[in-house]
Short mmCIF file of C-alpha atoms in Angstrom, two decimals:
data_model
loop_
_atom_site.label_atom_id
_atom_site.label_comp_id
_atom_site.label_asym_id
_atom_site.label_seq_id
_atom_site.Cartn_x
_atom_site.Cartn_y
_atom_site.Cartn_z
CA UNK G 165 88.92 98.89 101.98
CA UNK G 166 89.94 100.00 105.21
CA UNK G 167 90.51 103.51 105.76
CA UNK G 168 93.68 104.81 107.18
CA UNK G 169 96.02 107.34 106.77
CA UNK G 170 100.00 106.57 105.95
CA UNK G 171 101.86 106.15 103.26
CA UNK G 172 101.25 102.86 101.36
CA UNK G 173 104.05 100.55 100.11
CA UNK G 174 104.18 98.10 97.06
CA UNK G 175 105.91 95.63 96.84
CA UNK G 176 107.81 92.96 93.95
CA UNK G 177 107.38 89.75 93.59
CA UNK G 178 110.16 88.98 90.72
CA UNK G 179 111.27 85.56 91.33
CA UNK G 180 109.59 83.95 88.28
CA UNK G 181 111.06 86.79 86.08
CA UNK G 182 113.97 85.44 83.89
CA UNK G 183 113.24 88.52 82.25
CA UNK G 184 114.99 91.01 84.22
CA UNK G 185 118.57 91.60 83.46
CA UNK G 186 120.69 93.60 86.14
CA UNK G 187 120.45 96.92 85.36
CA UNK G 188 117.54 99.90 86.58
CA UNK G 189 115.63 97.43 88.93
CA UNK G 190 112.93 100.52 90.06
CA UNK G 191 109.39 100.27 88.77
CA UNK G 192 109.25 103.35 86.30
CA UNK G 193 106.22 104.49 83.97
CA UNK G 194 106.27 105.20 80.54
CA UNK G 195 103.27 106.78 78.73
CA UNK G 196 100.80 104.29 79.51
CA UNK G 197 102.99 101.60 80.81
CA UNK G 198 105.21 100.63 84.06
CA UNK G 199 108.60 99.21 82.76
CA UNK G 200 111.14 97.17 84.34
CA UNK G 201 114.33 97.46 83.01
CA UNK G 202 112.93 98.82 79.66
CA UNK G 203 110.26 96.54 79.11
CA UNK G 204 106.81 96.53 80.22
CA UNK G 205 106.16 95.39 83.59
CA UNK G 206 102.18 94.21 84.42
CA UNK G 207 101.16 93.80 88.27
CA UNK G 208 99.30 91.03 89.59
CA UNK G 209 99.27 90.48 93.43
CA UNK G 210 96.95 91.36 96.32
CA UNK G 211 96.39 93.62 99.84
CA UNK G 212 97.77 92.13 102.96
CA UNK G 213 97.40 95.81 105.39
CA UNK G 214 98.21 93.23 108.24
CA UNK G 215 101.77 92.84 107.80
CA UNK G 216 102.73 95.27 110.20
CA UNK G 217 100.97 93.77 112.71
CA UNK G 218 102.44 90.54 112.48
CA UNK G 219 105.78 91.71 111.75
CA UNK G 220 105.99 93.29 115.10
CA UNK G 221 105.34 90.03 117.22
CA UNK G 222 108.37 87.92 116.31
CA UNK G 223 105.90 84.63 117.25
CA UNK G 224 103.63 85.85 113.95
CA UNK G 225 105.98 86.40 111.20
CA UNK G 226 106.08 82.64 110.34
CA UNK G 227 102.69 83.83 108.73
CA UNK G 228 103.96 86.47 106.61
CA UNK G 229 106.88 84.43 105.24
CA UNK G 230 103.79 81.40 104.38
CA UNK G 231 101.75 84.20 102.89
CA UNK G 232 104.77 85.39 101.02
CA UNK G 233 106.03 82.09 99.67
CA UNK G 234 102.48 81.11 98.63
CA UNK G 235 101.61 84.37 96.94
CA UNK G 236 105.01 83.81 95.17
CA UNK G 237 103.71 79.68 94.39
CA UNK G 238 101.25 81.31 92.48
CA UNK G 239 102.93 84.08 90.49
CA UNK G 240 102.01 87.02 92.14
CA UNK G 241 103.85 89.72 91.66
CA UNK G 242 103.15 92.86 94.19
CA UNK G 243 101.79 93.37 97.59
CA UNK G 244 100.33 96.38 99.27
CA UNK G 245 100.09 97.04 102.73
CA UNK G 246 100.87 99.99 105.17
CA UNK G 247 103.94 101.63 105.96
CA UNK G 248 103.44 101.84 109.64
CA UNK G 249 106.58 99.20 110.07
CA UNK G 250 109.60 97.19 108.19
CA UNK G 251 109.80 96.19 104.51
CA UNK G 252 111.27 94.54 102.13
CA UNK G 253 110.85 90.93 102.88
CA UNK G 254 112.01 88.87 99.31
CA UNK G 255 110.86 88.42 96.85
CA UNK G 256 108.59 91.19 97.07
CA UNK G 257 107.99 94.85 96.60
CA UNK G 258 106.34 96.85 99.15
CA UNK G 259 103.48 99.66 98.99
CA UNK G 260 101.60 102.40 101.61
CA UNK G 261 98.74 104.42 102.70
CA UNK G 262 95.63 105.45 105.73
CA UNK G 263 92.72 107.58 105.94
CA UNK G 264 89.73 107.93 108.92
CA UNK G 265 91.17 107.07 112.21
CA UNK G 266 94.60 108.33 111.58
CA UNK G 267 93.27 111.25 110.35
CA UNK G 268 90.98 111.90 113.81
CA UNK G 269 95.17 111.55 115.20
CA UNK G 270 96.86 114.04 113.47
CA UNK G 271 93.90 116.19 113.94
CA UNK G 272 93.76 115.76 117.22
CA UNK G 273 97.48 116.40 118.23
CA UNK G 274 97.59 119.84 116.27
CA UNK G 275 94.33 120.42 118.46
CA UNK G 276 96.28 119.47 121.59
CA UNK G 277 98.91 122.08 120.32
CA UNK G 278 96.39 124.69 120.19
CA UNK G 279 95.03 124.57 116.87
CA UNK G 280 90.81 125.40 116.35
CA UNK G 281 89.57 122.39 114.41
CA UNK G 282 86.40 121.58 114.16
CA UNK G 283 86.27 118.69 111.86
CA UNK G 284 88.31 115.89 110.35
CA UNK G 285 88.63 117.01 107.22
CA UNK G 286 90.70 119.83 108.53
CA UNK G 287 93.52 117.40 108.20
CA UNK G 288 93.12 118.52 104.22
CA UNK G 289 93.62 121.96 105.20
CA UNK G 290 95.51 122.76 108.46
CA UNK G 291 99.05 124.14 108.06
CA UNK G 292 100.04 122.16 111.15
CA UNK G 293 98.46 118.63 110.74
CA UNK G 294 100.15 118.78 107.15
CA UNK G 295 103.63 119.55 108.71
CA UNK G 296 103.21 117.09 111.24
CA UNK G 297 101.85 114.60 108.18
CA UNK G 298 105.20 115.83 106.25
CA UNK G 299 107.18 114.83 108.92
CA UNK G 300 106.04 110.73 108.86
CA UNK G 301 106.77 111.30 104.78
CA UNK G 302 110.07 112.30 105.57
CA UNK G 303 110.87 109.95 108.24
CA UNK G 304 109.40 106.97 106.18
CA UNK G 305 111.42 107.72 103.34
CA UNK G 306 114.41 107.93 104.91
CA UNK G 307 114.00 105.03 107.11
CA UNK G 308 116.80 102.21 106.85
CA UNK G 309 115.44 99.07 105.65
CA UNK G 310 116.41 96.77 109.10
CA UNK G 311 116.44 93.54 106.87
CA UNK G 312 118.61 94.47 103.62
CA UNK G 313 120.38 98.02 105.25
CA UNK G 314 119.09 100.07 102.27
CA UNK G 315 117.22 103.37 102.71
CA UNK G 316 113.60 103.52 101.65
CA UNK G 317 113.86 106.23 99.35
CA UNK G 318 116.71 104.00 97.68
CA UNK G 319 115.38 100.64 97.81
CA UNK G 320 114.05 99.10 94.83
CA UNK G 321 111.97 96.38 96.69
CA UNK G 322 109.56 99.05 97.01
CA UNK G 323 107.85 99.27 93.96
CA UNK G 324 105.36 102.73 94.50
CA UNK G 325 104.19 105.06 97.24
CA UNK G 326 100.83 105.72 97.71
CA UNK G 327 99.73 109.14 99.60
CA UNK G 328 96.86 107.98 101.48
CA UNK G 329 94.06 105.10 101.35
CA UNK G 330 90.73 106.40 99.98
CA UNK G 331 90.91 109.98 100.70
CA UNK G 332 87.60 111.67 101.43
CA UNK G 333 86.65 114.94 102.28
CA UNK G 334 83.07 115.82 102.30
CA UNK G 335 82.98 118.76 103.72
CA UNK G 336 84.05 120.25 99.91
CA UNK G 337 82.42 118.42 97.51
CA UNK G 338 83.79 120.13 94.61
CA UNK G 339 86.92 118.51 95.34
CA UNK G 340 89.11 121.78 95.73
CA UNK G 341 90.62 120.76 98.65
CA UNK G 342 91.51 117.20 97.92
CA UNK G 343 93.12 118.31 94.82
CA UNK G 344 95.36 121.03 96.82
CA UNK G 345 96.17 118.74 99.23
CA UNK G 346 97.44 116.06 96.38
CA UNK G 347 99.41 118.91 94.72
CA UNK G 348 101.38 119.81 98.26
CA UNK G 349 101.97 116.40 99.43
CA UNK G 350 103.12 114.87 95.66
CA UNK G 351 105.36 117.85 95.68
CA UNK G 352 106.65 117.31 99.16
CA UNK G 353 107.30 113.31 98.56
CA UNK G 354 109.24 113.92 95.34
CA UNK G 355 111.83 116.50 96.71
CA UNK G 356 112.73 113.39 98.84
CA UNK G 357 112.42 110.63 96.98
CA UNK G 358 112.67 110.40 92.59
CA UNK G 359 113.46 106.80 92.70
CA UNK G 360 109.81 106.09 93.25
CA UNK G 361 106.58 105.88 91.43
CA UNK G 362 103.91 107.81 93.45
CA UNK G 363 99.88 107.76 93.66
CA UNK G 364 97.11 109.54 95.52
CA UNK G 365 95.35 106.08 96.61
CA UNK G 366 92.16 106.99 94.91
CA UNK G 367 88.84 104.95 94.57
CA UNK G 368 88.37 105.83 91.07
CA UNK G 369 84.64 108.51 91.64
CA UNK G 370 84.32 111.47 89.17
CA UNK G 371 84.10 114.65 89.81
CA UNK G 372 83.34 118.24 88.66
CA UNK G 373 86.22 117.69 85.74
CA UNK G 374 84.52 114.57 83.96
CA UNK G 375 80.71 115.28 84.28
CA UNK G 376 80.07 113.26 81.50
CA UNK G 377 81.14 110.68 84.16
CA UNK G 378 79.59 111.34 86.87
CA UNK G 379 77.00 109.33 86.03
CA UNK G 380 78.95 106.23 86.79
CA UNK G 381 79.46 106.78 90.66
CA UNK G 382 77.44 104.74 92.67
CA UNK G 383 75.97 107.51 94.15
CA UNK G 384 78.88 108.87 96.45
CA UNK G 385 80.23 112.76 96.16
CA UNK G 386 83.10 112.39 98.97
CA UNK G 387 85.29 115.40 97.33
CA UNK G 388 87.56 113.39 95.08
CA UNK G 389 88.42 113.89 91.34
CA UNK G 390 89.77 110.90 89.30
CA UNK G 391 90.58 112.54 86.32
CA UNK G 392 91.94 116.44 87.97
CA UNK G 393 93.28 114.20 91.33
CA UNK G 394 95.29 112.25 88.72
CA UNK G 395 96.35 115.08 86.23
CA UNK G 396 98.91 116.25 88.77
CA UNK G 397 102.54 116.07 87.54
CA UNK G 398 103.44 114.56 90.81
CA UNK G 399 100.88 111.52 90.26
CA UNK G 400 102.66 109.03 88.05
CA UNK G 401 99.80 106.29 87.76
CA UNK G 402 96.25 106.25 88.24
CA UNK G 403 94.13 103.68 90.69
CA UNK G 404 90.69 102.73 91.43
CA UNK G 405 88.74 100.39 94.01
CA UNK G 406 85.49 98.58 93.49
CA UNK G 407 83.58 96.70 95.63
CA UNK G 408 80.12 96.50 93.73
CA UNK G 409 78.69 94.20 96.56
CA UNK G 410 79.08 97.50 99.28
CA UNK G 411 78.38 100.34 96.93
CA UNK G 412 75.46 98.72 95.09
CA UNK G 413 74.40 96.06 98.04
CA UNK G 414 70.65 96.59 97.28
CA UNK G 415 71.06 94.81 93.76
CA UNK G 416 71.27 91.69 91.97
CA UNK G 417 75.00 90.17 91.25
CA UNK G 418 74.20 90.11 87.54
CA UNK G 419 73.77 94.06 88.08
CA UNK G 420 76.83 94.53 90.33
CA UNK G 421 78.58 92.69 87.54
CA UNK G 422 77.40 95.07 84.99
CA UNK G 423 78.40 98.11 87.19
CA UNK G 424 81.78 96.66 87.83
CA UNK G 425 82.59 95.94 83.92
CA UNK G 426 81.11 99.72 83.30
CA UNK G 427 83.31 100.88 85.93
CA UNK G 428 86.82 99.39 84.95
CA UNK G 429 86.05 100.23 81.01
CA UNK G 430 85.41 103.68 81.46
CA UNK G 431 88.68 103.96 84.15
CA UNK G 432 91.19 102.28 82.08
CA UNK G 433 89.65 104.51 78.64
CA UNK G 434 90.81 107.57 80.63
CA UNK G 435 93.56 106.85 82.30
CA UNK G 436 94.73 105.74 78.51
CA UNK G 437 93.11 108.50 76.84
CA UNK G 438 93.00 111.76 79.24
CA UNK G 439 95.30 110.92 81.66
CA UNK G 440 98.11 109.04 79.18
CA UNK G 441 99.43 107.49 82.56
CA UNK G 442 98.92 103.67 83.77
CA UNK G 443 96.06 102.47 85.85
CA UNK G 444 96.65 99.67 88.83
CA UNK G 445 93.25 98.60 89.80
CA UNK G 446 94.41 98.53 94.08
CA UNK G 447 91.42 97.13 95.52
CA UNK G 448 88.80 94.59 94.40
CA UNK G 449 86.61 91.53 96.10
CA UNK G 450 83.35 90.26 96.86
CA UNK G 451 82.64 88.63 100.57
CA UNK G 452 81.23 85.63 101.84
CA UNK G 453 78.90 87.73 104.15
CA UNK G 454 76.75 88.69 100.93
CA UNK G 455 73.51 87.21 100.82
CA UNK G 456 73.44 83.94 99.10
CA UNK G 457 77.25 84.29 98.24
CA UNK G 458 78.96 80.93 96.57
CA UNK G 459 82.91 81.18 95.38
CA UNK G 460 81.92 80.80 91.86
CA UNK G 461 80.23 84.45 91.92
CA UNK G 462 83.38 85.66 93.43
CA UNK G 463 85.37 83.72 90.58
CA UNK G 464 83.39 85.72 88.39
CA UNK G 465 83.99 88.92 89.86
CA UNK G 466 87.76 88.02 89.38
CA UNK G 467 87.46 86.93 85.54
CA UNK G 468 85.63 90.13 85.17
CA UNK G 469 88.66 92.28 86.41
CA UNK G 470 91.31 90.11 85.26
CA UNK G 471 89.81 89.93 81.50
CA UNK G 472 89.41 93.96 80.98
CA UNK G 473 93.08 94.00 82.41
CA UNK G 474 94.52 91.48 80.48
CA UNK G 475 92.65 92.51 77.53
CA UNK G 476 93.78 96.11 77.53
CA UNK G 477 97.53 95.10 78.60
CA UNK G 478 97.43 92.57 75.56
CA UNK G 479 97.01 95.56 72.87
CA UNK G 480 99.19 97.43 74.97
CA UNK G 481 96.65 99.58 76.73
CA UNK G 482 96.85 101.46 80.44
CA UNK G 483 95.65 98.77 82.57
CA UNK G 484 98.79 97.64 84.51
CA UNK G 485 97.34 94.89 87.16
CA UNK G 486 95.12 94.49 89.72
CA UNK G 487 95.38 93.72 93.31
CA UNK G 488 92.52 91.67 94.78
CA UNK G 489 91.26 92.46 98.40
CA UNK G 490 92.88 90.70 100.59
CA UNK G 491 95.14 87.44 101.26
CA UNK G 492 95.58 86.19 104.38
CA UNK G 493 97.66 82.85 105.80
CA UNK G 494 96.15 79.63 107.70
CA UNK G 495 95.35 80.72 111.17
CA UNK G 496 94.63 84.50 110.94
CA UNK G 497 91.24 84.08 111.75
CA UNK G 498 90.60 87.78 113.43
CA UNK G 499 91.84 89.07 110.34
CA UNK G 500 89.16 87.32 108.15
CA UNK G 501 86.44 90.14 106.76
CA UNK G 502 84.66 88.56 104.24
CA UNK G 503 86.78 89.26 101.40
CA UNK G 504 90.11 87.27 102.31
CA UNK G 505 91.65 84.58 100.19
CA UNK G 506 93.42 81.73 101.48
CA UNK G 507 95.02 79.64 99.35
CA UNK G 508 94.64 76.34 100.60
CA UNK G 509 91.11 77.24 101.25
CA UNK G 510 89.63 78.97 98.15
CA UNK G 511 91.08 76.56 95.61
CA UNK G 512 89.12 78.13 92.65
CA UNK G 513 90.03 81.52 93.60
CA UNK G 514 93.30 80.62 93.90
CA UNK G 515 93.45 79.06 90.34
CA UNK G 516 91.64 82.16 88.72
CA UNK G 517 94.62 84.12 90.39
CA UNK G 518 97.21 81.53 89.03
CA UNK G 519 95.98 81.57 85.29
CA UNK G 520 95.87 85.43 85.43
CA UNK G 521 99.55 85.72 86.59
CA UNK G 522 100.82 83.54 83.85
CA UNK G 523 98.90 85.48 81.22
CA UNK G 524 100.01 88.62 82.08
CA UNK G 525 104.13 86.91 82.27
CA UNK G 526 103.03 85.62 78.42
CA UNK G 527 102.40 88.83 77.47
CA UNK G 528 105.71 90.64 79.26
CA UNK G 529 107.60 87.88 77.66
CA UNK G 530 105.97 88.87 74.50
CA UNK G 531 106.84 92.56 74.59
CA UNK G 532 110.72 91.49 76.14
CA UNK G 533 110.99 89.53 72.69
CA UNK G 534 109.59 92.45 70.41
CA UNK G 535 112.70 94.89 72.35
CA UNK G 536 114.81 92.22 71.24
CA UNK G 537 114.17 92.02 68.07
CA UNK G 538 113.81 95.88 67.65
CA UNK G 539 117.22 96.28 69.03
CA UNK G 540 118.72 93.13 66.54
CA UNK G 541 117.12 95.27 63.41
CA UNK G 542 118.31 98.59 64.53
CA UNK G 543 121.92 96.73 65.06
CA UNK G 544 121.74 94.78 61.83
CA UNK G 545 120.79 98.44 60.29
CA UNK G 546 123.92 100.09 61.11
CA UNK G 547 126.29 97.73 60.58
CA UNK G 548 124.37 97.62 56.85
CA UNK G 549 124.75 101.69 56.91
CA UNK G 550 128.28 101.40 58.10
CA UNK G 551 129.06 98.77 55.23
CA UNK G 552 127.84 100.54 52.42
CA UNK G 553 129.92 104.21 53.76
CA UNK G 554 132.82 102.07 53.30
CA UNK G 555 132.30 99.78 49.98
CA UNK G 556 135.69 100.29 47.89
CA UNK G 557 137.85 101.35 51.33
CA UNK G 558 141.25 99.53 51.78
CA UNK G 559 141.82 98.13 54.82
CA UNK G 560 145.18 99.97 55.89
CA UNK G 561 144.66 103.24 53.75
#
């Protein structure tokens, strides 16, 4: 939603999970799946780019810890917001990213350094804004977490990384430079840090690599690829953002409906099919603002995401979660946009959220008894092998 330019964080919620034995605690993906301590692992949460805002003022963070503890009522499990500040608050995980205004920064201190640059999008391209750019990576990652003392790179609160929020560059169209720029910085992130899951923060549009899709943008050409962004070793899941209200605002909800359900189908087919890697839908809403808005059209917004997800994750397809734009606590009114969920406020909402969390724990529970039983055959297996290599033995010869 908003644009901005800094690593992203995600972040666990895993209090509800009597699932997870000590052992690997880091997100990792599989094929098509993320795993937690070798069982499939489904994300459900929401956006919340405020929290370093109201983690600096001391006076404010009453509201993250009520955000936090509410979110958690209601079994979410992840949280994304910027990595401008301090992490890991329990129980969660923690996410990053940024795009148009800090890009106008970097680009303008390499200018103050000397550099030519004549546009924004030279933050894509210039030698100099990408070193300075590699230099917040690198102090990010090795940052000490001030609340639990662990390193970044090393702590599994953080679930995943994300390069950059919505990454545009118009200037090349065919996407060239995007994709470059992806291939550097995914490189640059895992010579630091292999603990982590990484993504490029994508809004899901289709490029010169999937005409056959192109058909499906909603009219935008902004230089990104989702299928050649994504098919970078570096990437490790796929993402996409829709918000059918903004990019089709001209029609009828019944048709923004229809564009959204396109939309998520044809993402989660390739990031299962072409891309064999797992898709987190990152960003999703509908505001109040729109004309004639009423919370049961948002509510159906939210069934429509939640169903393709929990349909594909229930015959164990790529869609991994969804994170709905944006929650906010009681009070936070300058915050409010349109699209923010308050708990105590958008009852409905929050009970749409609240049934999709405990389907998508069903089905983990599901898969967690399946290992299980898997593991009791192949034990039950050898000892039968073992048996039958020793009929007729002696015990003592």
């Amino acid at each position: 939603m908003r644009q901005h330019l800094s690593l992203i964080i995600l972040f666990l919620f895993l209090q509800q999970n009597s699932l997870v034995a000590m052992g690997d605690m880091f997100i990792r993906s599989r094929g098509i799946h993320f795993m937690l301590n070798g069982s499939p692992f489904y994300a459900n949460g929401f956006n919340a780019y405020w929290l370093m805002y109201e983690a600096y003022d001391p006076s404010q963070r009453p509201k993250i810890s009520a955000v936090f503890r509410q979110a958690a009522s209601r079994g979410l499990t992840v949280a994304r917001t910027w990595a401008f500040s301090d992490g890991g608050y329990r129980p969660l995980q923690y996410y990053p990213g940024s795009y148009n205004e800090q890009m106008f920064k970097y680009v303008n201190w390499a200018t103050s350094r000397g550099q030519y640059l004549t546009s924004d999008d030279d933050f894509f391209r210039n030698s100099v804004v990408k070193g300075f750019y590699k230099n917040h990576i690198k102090t990010v990652l090795n940052r000490y977490n001030t609340i639990n003392g662990v390193v970044y790179k090393n702590d599994p609160t953080i679930m995943a990384w994300e390069l950059m929020n919505e990454p545009r560059c118009t200037s090349d169209p065919s996407g060239r430079t995007i994709q470059a720029w992806i291939m550097e910085m995914a490189s640059y992130v895992k010579s630091i840090d292999r603990n982590h899951l990484l993504e490029a923060g994508l809004e899901g549009f289709y490029g010169q690599s999937s005409a056959w899709r192109t058909n499906l943008n909603p009219g935008f050409n902004i230089g990104t690829d989702f299928i050649a962004n994504n098919r970078i070793p570096g990437i490790d899941f796929a993402t996409v953002h829709s918000y059918p209200d903004q990019w089709l605002s001209s029609s009828n909800d019944e048709s923004q409906l229809s564009f959204l359900s396109n939309w998520v189908d044809a993402h989660i087919q390739d990031a299962q099919y072409i891309l064999h890697k797992p898709l987190l839908i990152t960003e999703f809403g509908k505001s109040w603002k729109d004309p004639n808005f009423s919370p049961y059209q948002r509510d159906r917004l939210f069934n429509t995401v939640y169903l393709k997800i929990y349909a594909s994750a229930k015959r164990g397809g790529a869609a991994a979660g969804g994170l709905f734009w944006q929650l906010l606590a009681d009070g936070m009114d300058s915050f409010r946009d349109g699209y923010e969920i308050i708990i105590d406020e958008n009852s409905s909402t929050a009970n749409v959220i609240s049934q999709q969390a405990h389907k998508l724990y069903q089905i983990r529970k599901i898969f967690s008894r399946m290992k299980k039983l898997e593991m009791w055959k192949r034990a039950h297996a050898r000892k039968a092998q073992w048996l039958d290599g020793n009929k007729g033995m002696r015990i003592g010869d």
